[in-house]
mmCIF file of C-alpha atoms and ligand atoms in Angstrom:
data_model
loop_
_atom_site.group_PDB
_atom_site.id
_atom_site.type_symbol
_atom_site.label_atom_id
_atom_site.label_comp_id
_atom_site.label_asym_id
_atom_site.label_seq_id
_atom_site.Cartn_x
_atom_site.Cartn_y
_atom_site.Cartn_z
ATOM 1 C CA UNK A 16 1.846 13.039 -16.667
ATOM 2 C CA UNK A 17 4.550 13.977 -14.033
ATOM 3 C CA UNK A 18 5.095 11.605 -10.762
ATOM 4 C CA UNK A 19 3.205 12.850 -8.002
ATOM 5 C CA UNK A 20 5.127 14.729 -5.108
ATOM 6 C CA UNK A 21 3.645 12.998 -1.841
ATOM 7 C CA UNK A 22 2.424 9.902 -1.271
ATOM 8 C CA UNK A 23 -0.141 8.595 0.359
ATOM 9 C CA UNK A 24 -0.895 5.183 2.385
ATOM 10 C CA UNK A 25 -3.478 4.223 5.053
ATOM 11 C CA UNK A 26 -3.203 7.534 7.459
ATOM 12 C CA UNK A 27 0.658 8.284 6.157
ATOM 13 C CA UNK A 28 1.079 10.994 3.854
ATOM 14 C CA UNK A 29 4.579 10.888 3.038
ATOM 15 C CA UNK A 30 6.650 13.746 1.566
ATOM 16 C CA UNK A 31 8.353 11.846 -1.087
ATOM 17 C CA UNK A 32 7.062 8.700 -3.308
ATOM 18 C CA UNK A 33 10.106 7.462 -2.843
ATOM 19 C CA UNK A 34 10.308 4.516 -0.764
ATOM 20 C CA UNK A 35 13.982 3.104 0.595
ATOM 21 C CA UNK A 36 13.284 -1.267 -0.558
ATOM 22 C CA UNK A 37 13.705 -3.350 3.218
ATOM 23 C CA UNK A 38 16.991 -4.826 2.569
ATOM 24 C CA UNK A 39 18.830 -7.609 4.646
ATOM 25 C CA UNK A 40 22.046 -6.534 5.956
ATOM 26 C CA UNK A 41 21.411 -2.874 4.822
ATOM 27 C CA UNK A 42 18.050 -1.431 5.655
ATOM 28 C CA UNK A 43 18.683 -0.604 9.505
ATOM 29 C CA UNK A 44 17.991 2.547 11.423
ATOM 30 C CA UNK A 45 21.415 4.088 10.085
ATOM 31 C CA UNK A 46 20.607 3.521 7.020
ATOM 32 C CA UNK A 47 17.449 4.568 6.610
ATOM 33 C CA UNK A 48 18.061 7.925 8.339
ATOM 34 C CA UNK A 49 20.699 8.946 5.405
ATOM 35 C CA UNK A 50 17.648 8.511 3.020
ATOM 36 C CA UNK A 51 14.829 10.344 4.610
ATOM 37 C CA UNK A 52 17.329 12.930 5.002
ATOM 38 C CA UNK A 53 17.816 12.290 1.442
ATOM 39 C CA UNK A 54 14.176 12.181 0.636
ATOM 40 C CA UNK A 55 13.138 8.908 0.915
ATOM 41 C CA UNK A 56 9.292 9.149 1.923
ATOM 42 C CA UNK A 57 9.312 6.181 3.870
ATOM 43 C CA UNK A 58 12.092 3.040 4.912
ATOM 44 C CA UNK A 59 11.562 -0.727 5.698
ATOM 45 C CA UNK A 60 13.489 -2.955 8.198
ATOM 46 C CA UNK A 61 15.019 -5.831 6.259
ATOM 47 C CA UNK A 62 12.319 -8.694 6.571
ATOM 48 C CA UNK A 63 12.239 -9.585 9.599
ATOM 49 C CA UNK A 64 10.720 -13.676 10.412
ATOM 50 C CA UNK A 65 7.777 -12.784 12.396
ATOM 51 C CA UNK A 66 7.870 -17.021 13.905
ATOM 52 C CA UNK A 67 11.256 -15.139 15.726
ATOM 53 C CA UNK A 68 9.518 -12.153 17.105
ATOM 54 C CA UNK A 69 6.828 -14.954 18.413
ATOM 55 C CA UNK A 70 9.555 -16.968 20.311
ATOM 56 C CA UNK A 71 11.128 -13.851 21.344
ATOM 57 C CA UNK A 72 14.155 -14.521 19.572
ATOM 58 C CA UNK A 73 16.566 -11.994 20.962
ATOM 59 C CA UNK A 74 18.346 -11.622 17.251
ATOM 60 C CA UNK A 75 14.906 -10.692 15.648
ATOM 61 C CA UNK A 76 13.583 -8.636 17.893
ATOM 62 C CA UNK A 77 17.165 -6.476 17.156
ATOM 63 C CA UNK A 78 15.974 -6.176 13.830
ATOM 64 C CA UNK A 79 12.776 -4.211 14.852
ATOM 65 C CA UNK A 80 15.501 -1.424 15.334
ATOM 66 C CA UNK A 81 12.971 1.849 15.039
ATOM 67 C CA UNK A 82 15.077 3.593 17.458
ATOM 68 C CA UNK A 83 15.127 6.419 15.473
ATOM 69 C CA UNK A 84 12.729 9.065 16.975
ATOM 70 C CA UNK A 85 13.498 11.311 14.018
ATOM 71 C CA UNK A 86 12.449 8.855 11.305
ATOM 72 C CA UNK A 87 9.528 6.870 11.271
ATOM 73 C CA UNK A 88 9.530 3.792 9.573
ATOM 74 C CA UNK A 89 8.286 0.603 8.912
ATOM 75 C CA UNK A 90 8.754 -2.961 9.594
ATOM 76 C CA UNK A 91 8.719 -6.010 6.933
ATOM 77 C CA UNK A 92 7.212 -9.351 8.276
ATOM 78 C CA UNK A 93 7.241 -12.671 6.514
ATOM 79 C CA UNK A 94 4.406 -14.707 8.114
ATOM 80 C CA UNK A 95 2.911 -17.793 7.052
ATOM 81 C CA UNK A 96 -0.534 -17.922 8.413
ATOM 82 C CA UNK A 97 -3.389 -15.442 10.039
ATOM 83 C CA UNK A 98 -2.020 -16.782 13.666
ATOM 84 C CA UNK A 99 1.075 -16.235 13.693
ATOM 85 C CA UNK A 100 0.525 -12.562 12.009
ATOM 86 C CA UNK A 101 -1.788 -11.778 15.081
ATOM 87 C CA UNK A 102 0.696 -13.060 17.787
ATOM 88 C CA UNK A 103 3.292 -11.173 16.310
ATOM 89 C CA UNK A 104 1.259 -7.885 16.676
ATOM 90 C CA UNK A 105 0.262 -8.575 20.142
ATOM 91 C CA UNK A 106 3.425 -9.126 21.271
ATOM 92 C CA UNK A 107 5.376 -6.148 19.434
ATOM 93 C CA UNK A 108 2.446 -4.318 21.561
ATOM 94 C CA UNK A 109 3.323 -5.324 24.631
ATOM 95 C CA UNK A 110 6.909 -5.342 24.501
ATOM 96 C CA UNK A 111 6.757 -1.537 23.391
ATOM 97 C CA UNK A 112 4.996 -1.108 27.053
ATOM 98 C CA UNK A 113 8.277 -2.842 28.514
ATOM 99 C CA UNK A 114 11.290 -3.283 27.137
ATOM 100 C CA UNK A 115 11.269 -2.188 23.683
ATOM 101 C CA UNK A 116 9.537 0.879 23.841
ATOM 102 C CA UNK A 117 10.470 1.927 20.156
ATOM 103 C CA UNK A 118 8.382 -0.862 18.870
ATOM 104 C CA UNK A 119 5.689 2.327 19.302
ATOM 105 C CA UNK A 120 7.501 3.612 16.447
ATOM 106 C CA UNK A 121 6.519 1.839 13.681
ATOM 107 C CA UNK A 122 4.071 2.967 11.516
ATOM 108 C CA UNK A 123 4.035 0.965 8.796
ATOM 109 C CA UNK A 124 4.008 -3.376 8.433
ATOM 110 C CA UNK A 125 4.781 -4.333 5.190
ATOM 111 C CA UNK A 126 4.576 -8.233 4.572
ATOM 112 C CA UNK A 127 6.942 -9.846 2.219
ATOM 113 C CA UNK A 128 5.864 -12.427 -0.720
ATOM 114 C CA UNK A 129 8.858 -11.515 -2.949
ATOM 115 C CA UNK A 130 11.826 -13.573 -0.907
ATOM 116 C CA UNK A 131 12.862 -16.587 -2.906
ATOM 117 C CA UNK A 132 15.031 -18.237 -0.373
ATOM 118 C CA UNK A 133 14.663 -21.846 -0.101
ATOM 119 C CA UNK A 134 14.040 -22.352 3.439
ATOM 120 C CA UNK A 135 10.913 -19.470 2.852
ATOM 121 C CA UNK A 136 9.833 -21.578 -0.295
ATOM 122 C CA UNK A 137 9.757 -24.589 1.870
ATOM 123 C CA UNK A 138 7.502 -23.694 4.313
ATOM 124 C CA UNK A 139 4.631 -22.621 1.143
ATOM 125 C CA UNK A 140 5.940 -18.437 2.481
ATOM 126 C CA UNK A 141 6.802 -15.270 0.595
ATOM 127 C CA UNK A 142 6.353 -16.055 -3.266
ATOM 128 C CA UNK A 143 4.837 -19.463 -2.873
ATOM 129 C CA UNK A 144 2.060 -18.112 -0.589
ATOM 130 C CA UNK A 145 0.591 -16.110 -4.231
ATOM 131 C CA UNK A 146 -1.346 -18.780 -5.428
ATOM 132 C CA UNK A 147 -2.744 -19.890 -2.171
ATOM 133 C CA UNK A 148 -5.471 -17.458 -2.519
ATOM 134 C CA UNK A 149 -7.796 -19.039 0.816
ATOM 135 C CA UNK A 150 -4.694 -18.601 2.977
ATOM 136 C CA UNK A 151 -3.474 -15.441 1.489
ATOM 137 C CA UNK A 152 -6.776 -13.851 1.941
ATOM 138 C CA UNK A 153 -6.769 -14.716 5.771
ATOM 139 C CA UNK A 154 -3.381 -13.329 6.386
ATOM 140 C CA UNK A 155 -4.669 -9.993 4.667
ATOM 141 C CA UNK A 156 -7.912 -9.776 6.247
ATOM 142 C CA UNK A 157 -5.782 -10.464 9.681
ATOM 143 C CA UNK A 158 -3.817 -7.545 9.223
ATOM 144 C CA UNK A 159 -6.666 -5.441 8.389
ATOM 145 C CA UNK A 160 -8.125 -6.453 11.195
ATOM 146 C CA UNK A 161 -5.268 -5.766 13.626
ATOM 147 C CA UNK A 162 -4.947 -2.571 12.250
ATOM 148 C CA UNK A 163 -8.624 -1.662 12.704
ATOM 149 C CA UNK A 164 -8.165 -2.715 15.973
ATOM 150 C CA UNK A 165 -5.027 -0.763 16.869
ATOM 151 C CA UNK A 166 -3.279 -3.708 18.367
ATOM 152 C CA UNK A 167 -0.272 -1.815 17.888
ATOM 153 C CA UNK A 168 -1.685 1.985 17.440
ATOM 154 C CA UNK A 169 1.215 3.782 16.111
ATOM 155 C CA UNK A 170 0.899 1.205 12.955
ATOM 156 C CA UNK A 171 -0.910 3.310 10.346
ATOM 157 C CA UNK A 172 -0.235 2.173 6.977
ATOM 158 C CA UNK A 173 -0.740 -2.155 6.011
ATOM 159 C CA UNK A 174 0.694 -3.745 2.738
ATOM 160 C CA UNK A 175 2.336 -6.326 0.447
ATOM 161 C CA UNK A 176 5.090 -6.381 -1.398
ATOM 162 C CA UNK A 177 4.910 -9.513 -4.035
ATOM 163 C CA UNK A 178 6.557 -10.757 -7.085
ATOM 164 C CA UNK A 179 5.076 -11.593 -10.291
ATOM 165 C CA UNK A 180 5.018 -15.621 -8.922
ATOM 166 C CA UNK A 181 6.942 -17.952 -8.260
ATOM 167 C CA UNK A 182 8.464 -18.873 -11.986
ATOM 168 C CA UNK A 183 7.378 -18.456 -15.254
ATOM 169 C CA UNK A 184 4.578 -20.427 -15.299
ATOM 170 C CA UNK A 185 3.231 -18.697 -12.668
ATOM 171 C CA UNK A 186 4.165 -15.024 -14.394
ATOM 172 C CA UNK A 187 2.456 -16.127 -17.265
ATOM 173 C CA UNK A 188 -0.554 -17.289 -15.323
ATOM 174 C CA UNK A 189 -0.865 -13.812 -14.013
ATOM 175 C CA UNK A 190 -1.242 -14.941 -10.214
ATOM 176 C CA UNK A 191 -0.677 -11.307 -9.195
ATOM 177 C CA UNK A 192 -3.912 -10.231 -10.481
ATOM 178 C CA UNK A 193 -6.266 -11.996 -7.874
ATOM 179 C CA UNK A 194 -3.601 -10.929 -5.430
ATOM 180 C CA UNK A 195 -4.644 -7.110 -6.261
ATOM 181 C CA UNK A 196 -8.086 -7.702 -5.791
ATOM 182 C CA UNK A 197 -7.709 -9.271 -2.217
ATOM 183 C CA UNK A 198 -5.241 -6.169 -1.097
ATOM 184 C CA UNK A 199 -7.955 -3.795 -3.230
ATOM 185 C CA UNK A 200 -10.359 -4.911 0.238
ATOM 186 C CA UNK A 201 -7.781 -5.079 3.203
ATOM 187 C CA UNK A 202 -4.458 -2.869 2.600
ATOM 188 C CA UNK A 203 -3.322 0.631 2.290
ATOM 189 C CA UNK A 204 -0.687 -0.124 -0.576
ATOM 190 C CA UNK A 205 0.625 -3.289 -2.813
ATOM 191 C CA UNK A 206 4.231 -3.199 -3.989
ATOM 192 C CA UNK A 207 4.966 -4.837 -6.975
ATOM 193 C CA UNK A 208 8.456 -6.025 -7.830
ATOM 194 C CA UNK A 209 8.072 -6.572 -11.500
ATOM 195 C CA UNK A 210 10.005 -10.054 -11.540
ATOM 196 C CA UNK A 211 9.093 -13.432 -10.130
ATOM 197 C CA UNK A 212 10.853 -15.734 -7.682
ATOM 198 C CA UNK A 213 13.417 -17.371 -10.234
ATOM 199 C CA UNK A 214 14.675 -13.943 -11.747
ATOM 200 C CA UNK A 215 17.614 -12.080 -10.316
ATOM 201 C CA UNK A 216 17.966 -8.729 -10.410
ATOM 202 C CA UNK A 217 19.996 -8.858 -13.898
ATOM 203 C CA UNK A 218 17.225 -10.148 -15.353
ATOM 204 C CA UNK A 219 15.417 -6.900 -16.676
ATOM 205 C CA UNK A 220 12.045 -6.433 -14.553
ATOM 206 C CA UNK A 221 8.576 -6.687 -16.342
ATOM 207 C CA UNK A 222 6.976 -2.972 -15.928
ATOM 208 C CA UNK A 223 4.051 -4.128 -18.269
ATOM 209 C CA UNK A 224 2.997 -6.253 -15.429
ATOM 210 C CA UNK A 225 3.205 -3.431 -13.167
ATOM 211 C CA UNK A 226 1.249 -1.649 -15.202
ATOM 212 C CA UNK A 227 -1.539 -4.129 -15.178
ATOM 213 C CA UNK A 228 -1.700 -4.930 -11.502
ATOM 214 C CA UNK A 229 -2.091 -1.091 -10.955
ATOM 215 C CA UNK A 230 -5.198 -1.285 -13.805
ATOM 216 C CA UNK A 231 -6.622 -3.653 -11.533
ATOM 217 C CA UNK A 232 -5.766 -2.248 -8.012
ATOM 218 C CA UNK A 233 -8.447 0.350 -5.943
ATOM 219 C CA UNK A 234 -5.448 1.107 -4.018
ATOM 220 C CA UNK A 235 -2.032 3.322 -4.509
ATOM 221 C CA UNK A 236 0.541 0.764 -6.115
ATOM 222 C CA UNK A 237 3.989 1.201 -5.753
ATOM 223 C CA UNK A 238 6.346 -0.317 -8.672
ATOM 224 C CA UNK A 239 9.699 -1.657 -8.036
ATOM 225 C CA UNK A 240 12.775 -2.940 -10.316
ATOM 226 C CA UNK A 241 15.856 -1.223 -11.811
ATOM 227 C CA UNK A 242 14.449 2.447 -10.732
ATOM 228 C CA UNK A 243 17.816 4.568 -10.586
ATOM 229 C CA UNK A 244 17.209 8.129 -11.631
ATOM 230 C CA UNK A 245 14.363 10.611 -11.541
ATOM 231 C CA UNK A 246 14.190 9.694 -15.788
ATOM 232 C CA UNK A 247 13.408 5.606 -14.567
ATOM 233 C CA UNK A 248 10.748 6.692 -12.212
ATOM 234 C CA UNK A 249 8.933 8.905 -14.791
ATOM 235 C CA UNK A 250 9.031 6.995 -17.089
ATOM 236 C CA UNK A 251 7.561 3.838 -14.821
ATOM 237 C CA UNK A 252 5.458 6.358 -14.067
ATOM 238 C CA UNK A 253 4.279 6.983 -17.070
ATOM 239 C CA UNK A 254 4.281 3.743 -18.644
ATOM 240 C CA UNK A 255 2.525 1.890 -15.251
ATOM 241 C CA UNK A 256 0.332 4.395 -13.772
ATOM 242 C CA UNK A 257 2.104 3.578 -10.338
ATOM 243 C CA UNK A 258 1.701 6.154 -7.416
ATOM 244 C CA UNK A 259 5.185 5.151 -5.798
ATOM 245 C CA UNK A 260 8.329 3.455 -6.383
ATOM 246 C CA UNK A 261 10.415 1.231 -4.371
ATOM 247 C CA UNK A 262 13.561 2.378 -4.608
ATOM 248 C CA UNK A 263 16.486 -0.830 -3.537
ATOM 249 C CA UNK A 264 20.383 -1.271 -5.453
ATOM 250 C CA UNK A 265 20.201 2.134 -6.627
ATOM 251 C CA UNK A 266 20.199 3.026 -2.889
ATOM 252 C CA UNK A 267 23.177 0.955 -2.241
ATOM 253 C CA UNK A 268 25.161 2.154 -4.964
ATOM 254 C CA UNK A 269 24.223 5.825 -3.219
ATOM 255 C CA UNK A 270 21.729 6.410 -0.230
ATOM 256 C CA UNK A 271 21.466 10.024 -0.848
ATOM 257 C CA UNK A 272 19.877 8.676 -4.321
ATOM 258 C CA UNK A 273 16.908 10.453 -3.270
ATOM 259 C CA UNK A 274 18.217 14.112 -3.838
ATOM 260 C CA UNK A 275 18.211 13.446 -7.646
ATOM 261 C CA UNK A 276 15.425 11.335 -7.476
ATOM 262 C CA UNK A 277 13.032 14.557 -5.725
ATOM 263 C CA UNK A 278 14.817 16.765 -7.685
ATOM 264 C CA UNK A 279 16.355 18.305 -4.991
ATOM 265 C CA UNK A 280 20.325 19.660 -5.511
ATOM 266 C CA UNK A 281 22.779 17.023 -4.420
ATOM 267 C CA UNK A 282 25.796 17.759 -1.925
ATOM 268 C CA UNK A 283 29.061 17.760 -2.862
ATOM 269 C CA UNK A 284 30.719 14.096 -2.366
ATOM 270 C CA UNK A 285 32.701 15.287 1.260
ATOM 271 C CA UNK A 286 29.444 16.795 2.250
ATOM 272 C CA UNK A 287 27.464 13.478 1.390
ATOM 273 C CA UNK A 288 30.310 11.755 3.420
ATOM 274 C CA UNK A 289 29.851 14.000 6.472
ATOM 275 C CA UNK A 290 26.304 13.255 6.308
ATOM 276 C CA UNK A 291 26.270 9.004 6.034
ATOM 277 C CA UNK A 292 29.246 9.495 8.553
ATOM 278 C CA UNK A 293 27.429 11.355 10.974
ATOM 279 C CA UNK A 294 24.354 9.315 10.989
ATOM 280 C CA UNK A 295 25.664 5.926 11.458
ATOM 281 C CA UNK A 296 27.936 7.572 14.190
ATOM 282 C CA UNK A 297 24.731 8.226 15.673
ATOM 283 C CA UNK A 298 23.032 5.043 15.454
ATOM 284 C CA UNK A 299 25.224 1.731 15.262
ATOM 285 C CA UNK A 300 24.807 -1.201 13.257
ATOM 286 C CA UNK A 301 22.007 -3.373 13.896
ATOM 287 C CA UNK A 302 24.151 -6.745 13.133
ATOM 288 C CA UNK A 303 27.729 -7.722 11.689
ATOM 289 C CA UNK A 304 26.249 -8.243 8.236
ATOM 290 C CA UNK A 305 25.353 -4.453 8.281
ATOM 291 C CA UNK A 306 28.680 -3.427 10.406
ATOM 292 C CA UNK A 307 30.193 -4.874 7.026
ATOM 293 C CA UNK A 308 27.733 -3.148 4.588
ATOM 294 C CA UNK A 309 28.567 0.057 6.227
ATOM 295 C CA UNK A 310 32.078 -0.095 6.181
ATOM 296 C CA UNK A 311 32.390 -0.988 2.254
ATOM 297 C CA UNK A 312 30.201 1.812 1.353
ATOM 298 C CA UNK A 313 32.195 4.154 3.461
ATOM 299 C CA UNK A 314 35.411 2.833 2.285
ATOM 300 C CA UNK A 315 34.073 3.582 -1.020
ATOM 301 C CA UNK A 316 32.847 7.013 -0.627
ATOM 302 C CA UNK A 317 36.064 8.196 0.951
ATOM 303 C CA UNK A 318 37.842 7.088 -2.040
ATOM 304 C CA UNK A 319 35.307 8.847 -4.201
ATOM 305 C CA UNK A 320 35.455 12.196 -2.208
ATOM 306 C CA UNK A 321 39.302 11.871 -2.715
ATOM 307 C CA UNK A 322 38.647 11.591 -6.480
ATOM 308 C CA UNK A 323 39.120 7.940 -7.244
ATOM 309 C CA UNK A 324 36.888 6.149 -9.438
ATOM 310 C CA UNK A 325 35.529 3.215 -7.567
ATOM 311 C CA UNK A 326 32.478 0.694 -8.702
ATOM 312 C CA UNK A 327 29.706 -0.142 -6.471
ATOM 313 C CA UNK A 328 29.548 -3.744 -5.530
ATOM 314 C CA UNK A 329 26.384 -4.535 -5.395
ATOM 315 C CA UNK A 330 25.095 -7.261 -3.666
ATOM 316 C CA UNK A 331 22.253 -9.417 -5.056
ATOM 317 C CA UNK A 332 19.716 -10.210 -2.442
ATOM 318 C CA UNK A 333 21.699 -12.213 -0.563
ATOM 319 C CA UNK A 334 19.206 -15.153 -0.502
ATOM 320 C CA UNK A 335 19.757 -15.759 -4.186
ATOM 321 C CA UNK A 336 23.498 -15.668 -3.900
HETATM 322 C C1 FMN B 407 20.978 -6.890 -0.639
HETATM 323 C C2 FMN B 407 19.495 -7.030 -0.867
HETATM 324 C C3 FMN B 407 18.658 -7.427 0.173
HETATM 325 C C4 FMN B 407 17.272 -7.538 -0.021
HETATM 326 N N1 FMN B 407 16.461 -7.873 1.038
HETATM 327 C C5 FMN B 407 15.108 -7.837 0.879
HETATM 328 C C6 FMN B 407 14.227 -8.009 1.996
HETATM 329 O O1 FMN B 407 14.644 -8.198 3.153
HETATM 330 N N2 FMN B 407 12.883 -7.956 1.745
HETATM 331 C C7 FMN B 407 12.378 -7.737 0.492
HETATM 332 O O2 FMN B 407 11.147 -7.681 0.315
HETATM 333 N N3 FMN B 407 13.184 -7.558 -0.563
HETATM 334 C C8 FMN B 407 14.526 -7.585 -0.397
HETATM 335 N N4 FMN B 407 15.336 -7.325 -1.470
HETATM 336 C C9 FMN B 407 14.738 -7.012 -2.790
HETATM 337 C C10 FMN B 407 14.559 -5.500 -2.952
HETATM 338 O O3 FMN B 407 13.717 -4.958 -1.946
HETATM 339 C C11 FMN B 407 13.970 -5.139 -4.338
HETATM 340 O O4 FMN B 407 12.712 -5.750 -4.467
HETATM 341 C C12 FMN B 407 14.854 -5.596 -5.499
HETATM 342 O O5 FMN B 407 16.238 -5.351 -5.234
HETATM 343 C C13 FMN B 407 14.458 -4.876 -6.810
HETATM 344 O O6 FMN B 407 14.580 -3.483 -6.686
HETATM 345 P P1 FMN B 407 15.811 -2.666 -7.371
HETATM 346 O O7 FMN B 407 15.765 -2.993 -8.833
HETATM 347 O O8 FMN B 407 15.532 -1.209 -7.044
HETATM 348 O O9 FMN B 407 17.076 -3.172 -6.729
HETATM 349 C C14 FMN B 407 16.715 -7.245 -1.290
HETATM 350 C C15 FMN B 407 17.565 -6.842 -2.339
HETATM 351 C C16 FMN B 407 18.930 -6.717 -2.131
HETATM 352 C C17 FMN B 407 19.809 -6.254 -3.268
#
């Protein structure tokens, strides 16, 4: 059973299904464009607080950077109720009438249940919101709705992206499953990262689990955790069912990734340079934190190119650091 070439979600049908993980201080708009050149089917926006884009928070709204008219992508929420989801569509709508016209760019709102940061946990968001099925369900139906309603009209593709739980107990309790069913009515896609909110990403992910949300699921499922070569996705693939994968460290380590990952043939490391050069030439950091990001990885591929072995630091997700 070989991995499908396309990939498709809501009224998307991407070329690749590989899909570039939002990442805080390295998914922007520069990024991104290295790996849809690379192959990446589709790219997030680091999660981006949707109770900022609400206030009009002048720092979030920067992170809704799809300024890229070459490369559509999507944006990652975290909401914690129905409300708040709505007002946050309504006003990305009108602001892309006014002053942020690219907000007309996004075609894709992912929502994120995976972040274990403490200040998310606190507030019953992201992982802790699995087991609240009655508020869960609202926030999904709410985002089906918007979307049926074109609130924002270039938005054509709705999903999740969830952990296995919030701990163990949690894991063991399978809260994912009645998460499936609930998306199985009201989004285009579910991403599961196979871990839950305690593991890090050295703990090995749980494919099996994967596996079983996609038994359960009406709807494509995209698998995520410790995919680095074309061989991992097969074989999650294989051993899940999944339609996609969510592709995040392996991206850091290299965002043209994607070549081997497609099978397509790989540049040469100064051509790969030219090409991450010449696209965050073109578009400029979205914040300091990815200003830093970028510079590292540069740093590192020039000294690559010039034939010196140099290790990827990777960075955990910084809210576990
Ligand atoms: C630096 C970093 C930042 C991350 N930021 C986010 C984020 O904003 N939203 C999210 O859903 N996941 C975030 N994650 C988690 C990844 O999207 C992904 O689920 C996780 O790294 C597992 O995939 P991997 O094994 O391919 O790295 C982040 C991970 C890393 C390493």
């Amino acid at each position: 059973m070989s991995f499908p070439r396309a990939f498709t979600t809501g009224g998307l049908t991407l070329k690749s299904p590989y899909l570039l993980a939002p990442m805080e201080g390295v998914s922007d708009a520069g990024f991104r464009r290295v790996c849809a050149q690379a192959g990446a089917g589709l790219g997030y926006t680091e999660m981006v607080r949707a109770r900022g884009i609400v206030k009009r928070n002048k720092s979030t709204l920067a992170l809704v950077d799809t300024v890229d008219p070459e490369v559509p992508a999507g944006v990652q929420l975290l909401v914690v109720n129905e409300r708040e989801l709505r007002d946050t569509f309504e006003i990305l709508a009108e602001l892309s009438h006014s002053t942020h016209p690219h907000f007309s760019r996004i075609v894709a709102v992912d929502l994120n249940f995976g972040c274990p940061s403490s200040d998310v946990l606190r507030i019953g968001a992201g992982p802790a919101m699995l087991k609240r099925r009655a508020k869960l369900r609202a926030i999904f139906e709410a985002l089906a709705d918007v979307k049926r309603r074109a609130v924002l009209p270039s938005v054509a593709s709705v999903s999740a992206k969830i952990r296995l739980g919030l701990n163990q107990s949690e894991r063991a309790h399978k809260v994912y499953l009645p998460v499936v069913e609930m998306a199985n009515d009201t989004l285009d896609h579910l991403t599961v990262h196979g871990r839950h909110a305690q593991q890090r990403s050295r703990d090995a992910p749980d494919w099996r689990a994967i596996g079983e949300a996609k038994a359960h699921s009406k709807i494509p499922v995209v698998g995520n955790g410790d995919v680095v070569t074309g061989a991992d996705a097969q074989r999650m693939h294989q051993e899940t069912g999944c339609d996609g994968v969510m592709i995040a460290r392996a991206a850091i380590v290299d965002p043209c990734c994607f070549f081997a990952l497609t099978g397509a043939p790989e540049p040469a490391p100064a051509a790969k340079l030219a090409r991450i050069e010449a696209a965050f030439a073109l578009l400029p950091p979205t914040r300091d934190k990815h200003r830093e990001f970028r510079e590292e990885l540069l740093a590192r591929l020039r000294a690559q190119a010039s034939g010196q072995r140099v290790e990827a630091r990777v960075p955990e997700n910084a809210h576990l650091r």
